[in-house]
mmCIF file of C-alpha atoms and ligand atoms in Angstrom:
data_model
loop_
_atom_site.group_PDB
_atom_site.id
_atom_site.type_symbol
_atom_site.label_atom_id
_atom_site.label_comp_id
_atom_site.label_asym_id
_atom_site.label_seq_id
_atom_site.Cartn_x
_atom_site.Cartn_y
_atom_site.Cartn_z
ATOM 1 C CA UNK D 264 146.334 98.640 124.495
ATOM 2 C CA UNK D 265 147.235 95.269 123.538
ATOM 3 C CA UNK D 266 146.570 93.730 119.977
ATOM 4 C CA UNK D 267 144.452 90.799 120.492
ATOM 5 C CA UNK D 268 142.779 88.599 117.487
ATOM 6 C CA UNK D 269 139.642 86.209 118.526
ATOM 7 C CA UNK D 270 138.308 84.494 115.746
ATOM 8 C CA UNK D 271 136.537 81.193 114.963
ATOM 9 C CA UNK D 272 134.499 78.575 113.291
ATOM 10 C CA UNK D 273 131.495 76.070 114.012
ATOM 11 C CA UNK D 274 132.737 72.638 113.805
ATOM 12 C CA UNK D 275 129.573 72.054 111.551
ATOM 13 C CA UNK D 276 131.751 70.631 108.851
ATOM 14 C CA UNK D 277 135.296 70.765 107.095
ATOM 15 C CA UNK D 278 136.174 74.160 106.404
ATOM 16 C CA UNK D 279 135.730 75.423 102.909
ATOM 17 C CA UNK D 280 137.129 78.280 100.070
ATOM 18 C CA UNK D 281 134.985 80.748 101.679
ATOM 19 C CA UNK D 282 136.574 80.098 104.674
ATOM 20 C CA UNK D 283 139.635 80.284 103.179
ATOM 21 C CA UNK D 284 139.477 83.864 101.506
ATOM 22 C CA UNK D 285 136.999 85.421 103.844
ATOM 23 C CA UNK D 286 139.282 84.735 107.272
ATOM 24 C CA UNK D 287 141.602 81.965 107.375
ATOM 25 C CA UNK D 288 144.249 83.009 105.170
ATOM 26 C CA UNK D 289 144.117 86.596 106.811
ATOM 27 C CA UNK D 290 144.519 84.735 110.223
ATOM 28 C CA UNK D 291 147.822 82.947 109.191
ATOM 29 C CA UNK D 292 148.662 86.498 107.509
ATOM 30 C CA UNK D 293 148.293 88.317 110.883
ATOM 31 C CA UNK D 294 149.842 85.500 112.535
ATOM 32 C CA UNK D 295 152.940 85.906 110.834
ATOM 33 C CA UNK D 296 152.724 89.564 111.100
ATOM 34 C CA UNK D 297 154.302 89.671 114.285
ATOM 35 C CA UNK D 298 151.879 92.605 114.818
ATOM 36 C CA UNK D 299 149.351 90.817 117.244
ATOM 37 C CA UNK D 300 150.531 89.964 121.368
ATOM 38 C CA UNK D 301 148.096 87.191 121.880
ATOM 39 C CA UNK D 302 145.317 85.461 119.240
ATOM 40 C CA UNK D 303 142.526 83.216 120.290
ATOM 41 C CA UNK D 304 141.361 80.860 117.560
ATOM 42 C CA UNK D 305 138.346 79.415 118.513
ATOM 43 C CA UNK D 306 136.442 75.712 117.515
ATOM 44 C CA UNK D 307 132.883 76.716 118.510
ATOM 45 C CA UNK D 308 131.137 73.804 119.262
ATOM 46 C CA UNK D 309 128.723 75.259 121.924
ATOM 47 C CA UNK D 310 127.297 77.471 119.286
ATOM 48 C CA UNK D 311 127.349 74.868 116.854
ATOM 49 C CA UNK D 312 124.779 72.248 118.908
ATOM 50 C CA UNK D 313 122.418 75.365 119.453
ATOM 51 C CA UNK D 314 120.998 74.592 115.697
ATOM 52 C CA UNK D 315 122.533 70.982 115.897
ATOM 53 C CA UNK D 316 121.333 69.760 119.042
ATOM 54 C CA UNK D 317 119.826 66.322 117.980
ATOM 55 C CA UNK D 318 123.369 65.537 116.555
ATOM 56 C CA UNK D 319 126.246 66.074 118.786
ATOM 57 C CA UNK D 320 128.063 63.507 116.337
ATOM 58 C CA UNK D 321 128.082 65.677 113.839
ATOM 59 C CA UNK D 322 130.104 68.577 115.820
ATOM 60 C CA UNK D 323 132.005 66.196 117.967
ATOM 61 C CA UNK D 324 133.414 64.523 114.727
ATOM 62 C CA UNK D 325 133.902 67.590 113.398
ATOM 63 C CA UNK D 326 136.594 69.088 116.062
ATOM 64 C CA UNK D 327 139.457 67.439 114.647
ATOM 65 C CA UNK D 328 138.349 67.760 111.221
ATOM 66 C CA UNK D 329 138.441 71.746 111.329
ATOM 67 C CA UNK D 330 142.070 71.568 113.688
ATOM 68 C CA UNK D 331 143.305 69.930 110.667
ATOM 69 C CA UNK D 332 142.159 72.725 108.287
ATOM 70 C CA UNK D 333 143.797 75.283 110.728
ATOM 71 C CA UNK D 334 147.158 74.047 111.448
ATOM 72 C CA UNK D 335 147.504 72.859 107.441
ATOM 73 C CA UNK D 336 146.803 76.516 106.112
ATOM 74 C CA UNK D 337 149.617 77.589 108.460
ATOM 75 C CA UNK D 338 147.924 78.291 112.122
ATOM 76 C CA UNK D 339 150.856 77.342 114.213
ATOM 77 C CA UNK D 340 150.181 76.561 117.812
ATOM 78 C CA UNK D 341 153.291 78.010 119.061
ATOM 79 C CA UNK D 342 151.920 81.317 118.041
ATOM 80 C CA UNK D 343 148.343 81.392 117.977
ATOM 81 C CA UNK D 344 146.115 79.267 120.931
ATOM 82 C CA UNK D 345 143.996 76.881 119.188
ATOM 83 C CA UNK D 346 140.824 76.267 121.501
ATOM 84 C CA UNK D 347 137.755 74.561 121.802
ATOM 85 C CA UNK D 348 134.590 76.777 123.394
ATOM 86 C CA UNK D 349 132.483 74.373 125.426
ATOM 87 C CA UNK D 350 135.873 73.456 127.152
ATOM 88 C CA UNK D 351 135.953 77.134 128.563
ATOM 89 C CA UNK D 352 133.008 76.975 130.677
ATOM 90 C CA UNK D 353 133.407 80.794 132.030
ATOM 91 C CA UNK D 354 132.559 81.780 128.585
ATOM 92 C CA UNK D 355 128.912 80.554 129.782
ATOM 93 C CA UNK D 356 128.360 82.549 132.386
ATOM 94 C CA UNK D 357 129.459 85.608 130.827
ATOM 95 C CA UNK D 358 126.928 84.668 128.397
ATOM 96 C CA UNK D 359 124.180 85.070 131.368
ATOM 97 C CA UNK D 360 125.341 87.795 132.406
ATOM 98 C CA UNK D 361 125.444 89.581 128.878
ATOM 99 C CA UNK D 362 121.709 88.251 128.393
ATOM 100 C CA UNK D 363 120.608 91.094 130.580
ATOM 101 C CA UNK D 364 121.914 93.474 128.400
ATOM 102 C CA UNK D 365 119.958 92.886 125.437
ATOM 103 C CA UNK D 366 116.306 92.984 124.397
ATOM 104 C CA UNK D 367 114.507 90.454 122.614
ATOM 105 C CA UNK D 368 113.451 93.206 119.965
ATOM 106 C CA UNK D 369 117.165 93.551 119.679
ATOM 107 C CA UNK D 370 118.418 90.334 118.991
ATOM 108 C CA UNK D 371 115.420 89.654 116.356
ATOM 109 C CA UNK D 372 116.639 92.892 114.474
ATOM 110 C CA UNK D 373 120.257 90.840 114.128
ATOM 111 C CA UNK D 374 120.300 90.289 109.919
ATOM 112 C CA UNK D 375 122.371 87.162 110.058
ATOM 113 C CA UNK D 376 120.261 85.729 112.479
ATOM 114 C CA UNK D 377 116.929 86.428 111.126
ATOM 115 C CA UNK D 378 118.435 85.060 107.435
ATOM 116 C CA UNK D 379 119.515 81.986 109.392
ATOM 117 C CA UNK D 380 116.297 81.172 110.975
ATOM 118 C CA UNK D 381 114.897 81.272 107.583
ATOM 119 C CA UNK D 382 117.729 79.077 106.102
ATOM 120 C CA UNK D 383 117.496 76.667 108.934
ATOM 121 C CA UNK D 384 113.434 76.750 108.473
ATOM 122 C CA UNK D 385 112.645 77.387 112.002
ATOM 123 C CA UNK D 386 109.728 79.843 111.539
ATOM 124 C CA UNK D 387 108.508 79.688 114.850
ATOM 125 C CA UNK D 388 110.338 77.010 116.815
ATOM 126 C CA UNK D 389 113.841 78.684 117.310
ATOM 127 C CA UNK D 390 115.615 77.484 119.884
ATOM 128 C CA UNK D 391 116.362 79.506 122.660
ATOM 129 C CA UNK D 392 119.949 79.050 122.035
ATOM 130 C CA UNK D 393 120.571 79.282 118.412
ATOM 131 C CA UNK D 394 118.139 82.929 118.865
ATOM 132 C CA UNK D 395 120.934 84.463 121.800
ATOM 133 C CA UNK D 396 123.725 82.876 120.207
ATOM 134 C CA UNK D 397 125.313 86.907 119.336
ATOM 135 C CA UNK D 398 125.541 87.180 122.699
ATOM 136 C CA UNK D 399 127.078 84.367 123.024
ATOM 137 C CA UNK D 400 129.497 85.063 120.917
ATOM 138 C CA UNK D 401 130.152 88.382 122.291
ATOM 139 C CA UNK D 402 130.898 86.478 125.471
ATOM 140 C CA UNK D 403 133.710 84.658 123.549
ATOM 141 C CA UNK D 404 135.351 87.732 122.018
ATOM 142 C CA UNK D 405 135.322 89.744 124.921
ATOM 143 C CA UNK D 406 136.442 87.057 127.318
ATOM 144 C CA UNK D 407 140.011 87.384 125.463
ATOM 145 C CA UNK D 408 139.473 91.147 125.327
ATOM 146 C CA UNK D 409 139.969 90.640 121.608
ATOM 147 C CA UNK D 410 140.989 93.750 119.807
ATOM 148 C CA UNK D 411 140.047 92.299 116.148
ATOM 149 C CA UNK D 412 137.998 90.127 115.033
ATOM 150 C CA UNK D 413 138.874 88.884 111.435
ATOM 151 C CA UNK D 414 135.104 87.757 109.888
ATOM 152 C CA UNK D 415 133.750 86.961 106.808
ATOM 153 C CA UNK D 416 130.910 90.107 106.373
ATOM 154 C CA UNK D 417 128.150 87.839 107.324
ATOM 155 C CA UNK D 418 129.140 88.588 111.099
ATOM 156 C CA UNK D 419 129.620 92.157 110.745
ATOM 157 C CA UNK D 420 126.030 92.440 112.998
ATOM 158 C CA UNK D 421 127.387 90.232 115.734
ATOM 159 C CA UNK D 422 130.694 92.001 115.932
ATOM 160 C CA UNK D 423 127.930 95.403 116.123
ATOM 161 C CA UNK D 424 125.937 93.513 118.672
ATOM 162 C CA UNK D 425 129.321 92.501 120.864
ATOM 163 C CA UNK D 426 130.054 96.250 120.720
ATOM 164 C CA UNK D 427 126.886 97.206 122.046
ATOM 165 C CA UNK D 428 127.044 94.697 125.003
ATOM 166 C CA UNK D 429 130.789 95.931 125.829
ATOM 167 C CA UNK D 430 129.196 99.459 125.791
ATOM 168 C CA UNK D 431 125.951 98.847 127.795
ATOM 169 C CA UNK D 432 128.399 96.525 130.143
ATOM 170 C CA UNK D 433 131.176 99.773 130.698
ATOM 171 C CA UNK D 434 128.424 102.240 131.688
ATOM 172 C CA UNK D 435 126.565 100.448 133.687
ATOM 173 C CA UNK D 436 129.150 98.301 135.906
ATOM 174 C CA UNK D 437 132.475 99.283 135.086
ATOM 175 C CA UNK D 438 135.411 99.538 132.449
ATOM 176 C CA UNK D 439 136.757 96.378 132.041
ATOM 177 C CA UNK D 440 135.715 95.118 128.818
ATOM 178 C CA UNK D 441 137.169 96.104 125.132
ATOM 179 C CA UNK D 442 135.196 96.832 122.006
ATOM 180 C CA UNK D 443 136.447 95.117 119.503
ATOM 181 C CA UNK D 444 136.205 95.448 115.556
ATOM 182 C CA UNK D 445 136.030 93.386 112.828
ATOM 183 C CA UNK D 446 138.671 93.033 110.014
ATOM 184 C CA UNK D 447 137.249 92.358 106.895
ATOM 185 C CA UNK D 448 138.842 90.715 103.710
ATOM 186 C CA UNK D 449 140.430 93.477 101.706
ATOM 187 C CA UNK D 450 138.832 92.010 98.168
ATOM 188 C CA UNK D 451 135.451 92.508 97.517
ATOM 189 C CA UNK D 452 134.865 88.506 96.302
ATOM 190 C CA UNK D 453 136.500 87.248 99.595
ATOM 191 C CA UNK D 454 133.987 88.705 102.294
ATOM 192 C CA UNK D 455 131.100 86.931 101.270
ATOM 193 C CA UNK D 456 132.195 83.864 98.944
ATOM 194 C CA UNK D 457 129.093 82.750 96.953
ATOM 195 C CA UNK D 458 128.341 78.816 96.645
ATOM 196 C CA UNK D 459 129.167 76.544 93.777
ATOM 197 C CA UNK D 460 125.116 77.293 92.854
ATOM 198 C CA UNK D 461 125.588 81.313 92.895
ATOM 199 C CA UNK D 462 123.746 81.090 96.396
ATOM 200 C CA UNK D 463 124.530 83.927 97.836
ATOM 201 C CA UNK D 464 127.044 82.732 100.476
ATOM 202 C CA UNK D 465 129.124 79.377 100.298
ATOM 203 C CA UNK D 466 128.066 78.033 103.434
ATOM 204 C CA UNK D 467 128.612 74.388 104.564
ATOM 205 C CA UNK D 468 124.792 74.411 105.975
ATOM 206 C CA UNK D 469 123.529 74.636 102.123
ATOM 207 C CA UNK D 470 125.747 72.255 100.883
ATOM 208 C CA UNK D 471 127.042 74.307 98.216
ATOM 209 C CA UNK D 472 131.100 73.923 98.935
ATOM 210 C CA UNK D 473 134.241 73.312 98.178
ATOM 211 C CA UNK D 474 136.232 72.231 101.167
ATOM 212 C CA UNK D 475 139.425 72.455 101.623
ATOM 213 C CA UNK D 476 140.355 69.019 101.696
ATOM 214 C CA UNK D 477 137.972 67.853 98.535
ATOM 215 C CA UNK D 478 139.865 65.432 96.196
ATOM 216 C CA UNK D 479 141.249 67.365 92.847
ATOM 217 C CA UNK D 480 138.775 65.072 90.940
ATOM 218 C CA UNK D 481 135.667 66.429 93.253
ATOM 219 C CA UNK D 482 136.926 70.214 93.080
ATOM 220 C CA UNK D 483 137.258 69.385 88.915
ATOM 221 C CA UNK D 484 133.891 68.507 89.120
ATOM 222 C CA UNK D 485 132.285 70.777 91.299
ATOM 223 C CA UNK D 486 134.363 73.478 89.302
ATOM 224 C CA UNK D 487 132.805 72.348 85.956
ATOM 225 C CA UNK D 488 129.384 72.627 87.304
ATOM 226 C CA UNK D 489 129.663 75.623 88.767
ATOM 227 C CA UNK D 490 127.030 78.380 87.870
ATOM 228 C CA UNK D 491 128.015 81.010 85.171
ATOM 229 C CA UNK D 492 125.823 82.993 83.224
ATOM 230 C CA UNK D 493 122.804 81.192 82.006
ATOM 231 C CA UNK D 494 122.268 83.293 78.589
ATOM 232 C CA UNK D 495 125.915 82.643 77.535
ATOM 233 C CA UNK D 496 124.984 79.558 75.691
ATOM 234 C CA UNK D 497 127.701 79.708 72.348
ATOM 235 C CA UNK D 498 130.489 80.590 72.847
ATOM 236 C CA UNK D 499 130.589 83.497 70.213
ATOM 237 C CA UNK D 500 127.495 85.323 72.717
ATOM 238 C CA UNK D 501 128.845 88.029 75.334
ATOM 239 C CA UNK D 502 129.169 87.017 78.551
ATOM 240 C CA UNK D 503 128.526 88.676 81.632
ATOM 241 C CA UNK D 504 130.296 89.192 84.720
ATOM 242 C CA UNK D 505 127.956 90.211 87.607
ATOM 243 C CA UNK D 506 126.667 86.854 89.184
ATOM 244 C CA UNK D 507 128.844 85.095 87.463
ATOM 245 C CA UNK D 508 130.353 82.718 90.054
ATOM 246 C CA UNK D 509 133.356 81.662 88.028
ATOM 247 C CA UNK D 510 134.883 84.918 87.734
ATOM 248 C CA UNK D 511 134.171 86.246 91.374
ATOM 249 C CA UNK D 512 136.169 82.962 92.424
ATOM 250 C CA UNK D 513 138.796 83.967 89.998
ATOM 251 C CA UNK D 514 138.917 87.863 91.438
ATOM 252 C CA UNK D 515 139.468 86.118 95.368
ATOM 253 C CA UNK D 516 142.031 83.503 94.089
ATOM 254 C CA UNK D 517 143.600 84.436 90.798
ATOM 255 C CA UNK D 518 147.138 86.160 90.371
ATOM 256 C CA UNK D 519 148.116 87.553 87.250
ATOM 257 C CA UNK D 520 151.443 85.541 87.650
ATOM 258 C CA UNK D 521 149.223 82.715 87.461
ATOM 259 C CA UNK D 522 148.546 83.132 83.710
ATOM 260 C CA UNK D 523 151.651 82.777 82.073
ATOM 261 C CA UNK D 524 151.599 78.809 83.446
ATOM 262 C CA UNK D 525 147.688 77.731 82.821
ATOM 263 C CA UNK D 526 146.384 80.316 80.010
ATOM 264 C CA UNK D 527 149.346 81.693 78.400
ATOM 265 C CA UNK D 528 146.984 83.324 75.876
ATOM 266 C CA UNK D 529 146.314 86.113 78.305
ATOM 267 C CA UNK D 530 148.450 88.315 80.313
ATOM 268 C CA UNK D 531 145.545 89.500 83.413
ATOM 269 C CA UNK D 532 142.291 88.797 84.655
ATOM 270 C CA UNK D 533 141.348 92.205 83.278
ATOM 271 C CA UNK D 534 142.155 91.056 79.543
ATOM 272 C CA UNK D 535 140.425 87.226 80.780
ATOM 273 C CA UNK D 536 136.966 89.419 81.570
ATOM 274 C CA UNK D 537 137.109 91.599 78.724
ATOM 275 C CA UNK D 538 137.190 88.673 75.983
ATOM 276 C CA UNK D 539 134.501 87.142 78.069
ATOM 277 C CA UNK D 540 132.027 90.209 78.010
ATOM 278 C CA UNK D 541 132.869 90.866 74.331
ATOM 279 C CA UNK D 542 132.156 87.125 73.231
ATOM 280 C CA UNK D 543 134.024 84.276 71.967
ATOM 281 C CA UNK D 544 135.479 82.768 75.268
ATOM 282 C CA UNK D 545 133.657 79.698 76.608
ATOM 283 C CA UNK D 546 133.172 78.692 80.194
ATOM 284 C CA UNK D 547 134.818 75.266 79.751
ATOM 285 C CA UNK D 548 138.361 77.588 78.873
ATOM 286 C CA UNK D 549 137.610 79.732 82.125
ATOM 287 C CA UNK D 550 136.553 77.000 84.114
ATOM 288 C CA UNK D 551 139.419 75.001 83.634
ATOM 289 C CA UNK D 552 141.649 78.204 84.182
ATOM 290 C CA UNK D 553 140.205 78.093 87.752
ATOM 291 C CA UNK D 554 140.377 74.932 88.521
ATOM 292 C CA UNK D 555 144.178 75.297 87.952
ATOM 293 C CA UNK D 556 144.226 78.235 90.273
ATOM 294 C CA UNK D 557 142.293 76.775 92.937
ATOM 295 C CA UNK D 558 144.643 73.993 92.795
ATOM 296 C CA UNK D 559 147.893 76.110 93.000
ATOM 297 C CA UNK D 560 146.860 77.424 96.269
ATOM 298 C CA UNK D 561 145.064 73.939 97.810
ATOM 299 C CA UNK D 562 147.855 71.548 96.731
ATOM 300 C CA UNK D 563 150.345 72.680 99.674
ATOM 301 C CA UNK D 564 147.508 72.581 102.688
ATOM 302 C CA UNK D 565 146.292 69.358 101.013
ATOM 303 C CA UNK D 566 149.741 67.457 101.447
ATOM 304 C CA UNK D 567 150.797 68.896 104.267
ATOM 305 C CA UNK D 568 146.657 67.800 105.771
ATOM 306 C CA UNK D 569 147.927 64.346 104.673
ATOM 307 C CA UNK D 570 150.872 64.434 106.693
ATOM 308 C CA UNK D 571 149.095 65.609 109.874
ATOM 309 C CA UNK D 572 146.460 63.507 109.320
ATOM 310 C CA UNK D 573 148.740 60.412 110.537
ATOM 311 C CA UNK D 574 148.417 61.757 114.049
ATOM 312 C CA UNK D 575 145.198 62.733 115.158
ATOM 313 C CA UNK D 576 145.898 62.444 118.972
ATOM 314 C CA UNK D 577 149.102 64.969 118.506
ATOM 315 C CA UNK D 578 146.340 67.220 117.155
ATOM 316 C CA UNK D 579 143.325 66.767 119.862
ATOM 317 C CA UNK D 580 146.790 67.168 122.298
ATOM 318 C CA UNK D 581 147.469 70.858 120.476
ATOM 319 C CA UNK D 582 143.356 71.814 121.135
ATOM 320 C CA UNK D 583 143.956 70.219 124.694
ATOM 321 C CA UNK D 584 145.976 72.304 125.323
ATOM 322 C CA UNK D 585 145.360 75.653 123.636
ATOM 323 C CA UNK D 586 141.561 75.258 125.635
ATOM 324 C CA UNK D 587 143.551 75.176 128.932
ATOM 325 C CA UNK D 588 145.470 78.001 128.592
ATOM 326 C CA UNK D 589 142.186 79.863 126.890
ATOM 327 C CA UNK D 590 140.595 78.941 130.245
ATOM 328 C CA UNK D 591 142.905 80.898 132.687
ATOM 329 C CA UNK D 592 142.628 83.702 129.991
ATOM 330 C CA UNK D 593 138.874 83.699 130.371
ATOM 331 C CA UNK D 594 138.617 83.250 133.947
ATOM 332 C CA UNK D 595 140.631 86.780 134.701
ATOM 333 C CA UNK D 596 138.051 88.180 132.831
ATOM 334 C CA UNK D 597 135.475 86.668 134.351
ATOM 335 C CA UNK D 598 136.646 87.433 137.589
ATOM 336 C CA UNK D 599 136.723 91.425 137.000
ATOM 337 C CA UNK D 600 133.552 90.860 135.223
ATOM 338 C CA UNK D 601 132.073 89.785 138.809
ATOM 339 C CA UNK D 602 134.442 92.472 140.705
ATOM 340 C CA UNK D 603 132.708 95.487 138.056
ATOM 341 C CA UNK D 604 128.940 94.143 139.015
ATOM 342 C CA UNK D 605 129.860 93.744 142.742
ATOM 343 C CA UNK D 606 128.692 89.816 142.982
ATOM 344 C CA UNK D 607 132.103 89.124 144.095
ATOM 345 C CA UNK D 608 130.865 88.355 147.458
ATOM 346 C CA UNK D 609 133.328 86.087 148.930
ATOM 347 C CA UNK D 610 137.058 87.606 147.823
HETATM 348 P P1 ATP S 899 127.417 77.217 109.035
HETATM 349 O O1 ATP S 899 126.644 77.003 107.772
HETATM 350 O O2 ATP S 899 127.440 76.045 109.956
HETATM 351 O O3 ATP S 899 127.067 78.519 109.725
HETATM 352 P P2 ATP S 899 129.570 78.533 107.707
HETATM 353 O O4 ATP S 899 130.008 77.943 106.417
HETATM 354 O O5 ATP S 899 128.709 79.763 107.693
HETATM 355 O O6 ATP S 899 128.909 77.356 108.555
HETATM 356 P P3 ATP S 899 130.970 79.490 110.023
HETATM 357 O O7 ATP S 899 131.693 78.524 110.887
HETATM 358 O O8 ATP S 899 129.633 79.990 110.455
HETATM 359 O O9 ATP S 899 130.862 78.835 108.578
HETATM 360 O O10 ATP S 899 131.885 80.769 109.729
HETATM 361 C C1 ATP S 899 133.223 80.871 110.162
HETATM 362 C C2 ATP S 899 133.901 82.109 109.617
HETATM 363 O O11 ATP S 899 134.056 82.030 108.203
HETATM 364 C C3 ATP S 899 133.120 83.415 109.860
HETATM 365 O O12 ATP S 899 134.047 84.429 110.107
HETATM 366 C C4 ATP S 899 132.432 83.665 108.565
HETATM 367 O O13 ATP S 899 132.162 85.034 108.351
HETATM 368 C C5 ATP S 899 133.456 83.148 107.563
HETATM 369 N N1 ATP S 899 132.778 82.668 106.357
HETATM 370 C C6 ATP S 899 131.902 81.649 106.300
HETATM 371 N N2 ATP S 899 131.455 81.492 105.042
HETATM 372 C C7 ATP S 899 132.077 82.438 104.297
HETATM 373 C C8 ATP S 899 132.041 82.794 102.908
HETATM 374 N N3 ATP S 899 131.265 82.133 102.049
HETATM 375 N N4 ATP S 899 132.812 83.823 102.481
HETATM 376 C C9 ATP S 899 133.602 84.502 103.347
HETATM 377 N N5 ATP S 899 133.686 84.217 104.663
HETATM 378 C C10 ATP S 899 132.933 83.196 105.138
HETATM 379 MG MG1 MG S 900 127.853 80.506 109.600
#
């Protein structure tokens, strides 16, 4: 079977760390690899209007704002089709289809959703949209006949709930769709990257980021008021670790190479946390440490952002056409979709 990558994010804002560590940097990683015949990376602005639908500004400004983050981390067009959902109407109607697969009682059992109606504050006025969108988004991953998905852990129930739908749609029709599973971040800190506040996921809904493209002076600052551990107060107390936002950061960013240039003092993260939990290291020292990290690994996708951001039409022109060539992709599939449940009245 062929090796096939789907992956995506809402155009709900610029993309951020948690991004970053929890799927982006994997993507370019696999990418490179060699190992993968076709990937789909996908701008998903359909799902994005189902809890911003009284601002389509918002996602259509957004677009070219999260190509940029993609192709300056190292997405290349030439090997991975960058594409934009709502241009691929067949992933729609697959999404009909689907809906008569799954129970209501199903789809309010999905965690993330049911965490992201109470984020959103919805209580009872959930839009009909924003409730389905799993299936939606099983629609998308199947319609490439993805193989992986490469997620952050929060989706780990829609990449269940696409598996479900492939299986319900194979037994009951035919065998023409793929169940596909999701590749997680190897490091613990990277699947789910808390927020600047310690939230428990950065997300760029709660406003607790750092993008991507921030200025150094706005990551310094955001860095230095980052949450830590609120009963280290002097610097000779013991510090701990769990919660501590500054030091899961460091475990998804920091190399121990790293040291020898910012905090010659210490020779591994190991020997950082240990001084830290005995007492006598202050957050300011570790704080700054990361900051220096984070820059080491933004600096690159910053300048070469700059660069591509002198051409925004060459970049809408790379999504242009990435969605056309998604949208042959998706119509096979749609087409033997129709075939397997015999509405394929007129071939
Ligand atoms: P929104 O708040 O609009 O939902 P988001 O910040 O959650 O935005 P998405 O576009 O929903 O971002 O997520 C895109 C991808 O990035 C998903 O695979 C998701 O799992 C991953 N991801 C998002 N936030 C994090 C995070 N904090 N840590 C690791 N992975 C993340
Ligand atoms: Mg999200």
């Amino acid at each position: 079977m062929k090796k096939i990558i789907l992956t995506g994010d809402r155009p709900t804002g610029r993309l951020h760390v948690g991004h970053y560590v929890g799927s982006l940097k994997r993507r370019v990683e696999l990418q490179n690899s060699g190992e993968y015949e076709e990937i789909y990376i996908m701008i998903a602005d359909a799902q994005a209007l189902t809890d911003n639908a009284d601002n389509p500004e918002k996602v259509r400004s957004n677009i070219s704002e999260v190509a940029l983050d993609y192709l300056s981390c190292g997405l290349e067009p030439e090997k991975s089709t960058l594409l934009v959902q709502s241009y691929v109407a067949e992933l729609t109607e697959l999404t009909f289809y689907y809906s008569n697969l799954v129970t209501v009682s199903r789809l309010q059992r999905n965690p993330t959703v049911k965490s992201e109606i109470q984020q959103r504050g919805f209580h009872s006025s959930i839009p009909v949209g924003f409730f389905t969108y799993p299936i939606s988004q099983a629609a998308d991953i199947t319609a490439f006949k993805a193989t992986t998905v490469p997620v952050g852990d929060d989706q780990l129930p829609m990449i269940e709930q696409a598996r479900e739908i492939v299986r319900s749609f194979n037994s009951t029709y035919d065998k023409v769709l793929v169940e596909p599973k999701a590749l997680l971040a190897d490091n613990e800190a990277c699947m789910r990257l808390p927020g600047t506040d310690g939230k428990a996921k950065m997300s760029k809904s709660l406003g607790n980021c750092i993008y991507l493209a921030d200025e150094p002076e706005d990551i310094r600052k955001k860095v230095m008021s980052m949450y830590t551990d609120p009963d280290h107060i002097r610097i000779e107390d013991p510090g701990k670790l769990e919660g501590n936002t500054v030091f899961t950061y460091l475990d998804a960013f920091c190399r121990d190479e790293l040291f020898a240039e910012y905090l010659p003092e210490y020779n591994s993260l190991d020997e950082l946390k240990d001084h830290y939990t005995k007492g006598g290291l202050g957050d300011v020292k570790v704080k700054k440490f990361l900051y220096s990290v984070l820059m080491e690994e933004l600096s690159p996708i910053q300048a070469k952002r700059k660069e591509l951001e002198k051409d925004i039409p060459a970049v809408m022109e790379i999504l242009h056409k990435g969605s056309i060539q998604a949208r042959e992709v998706a119509a096979r599939t749609l087409s033997e979709v129709k075939q397997a449940m015999r509405i394929n009245y007129f071939d």
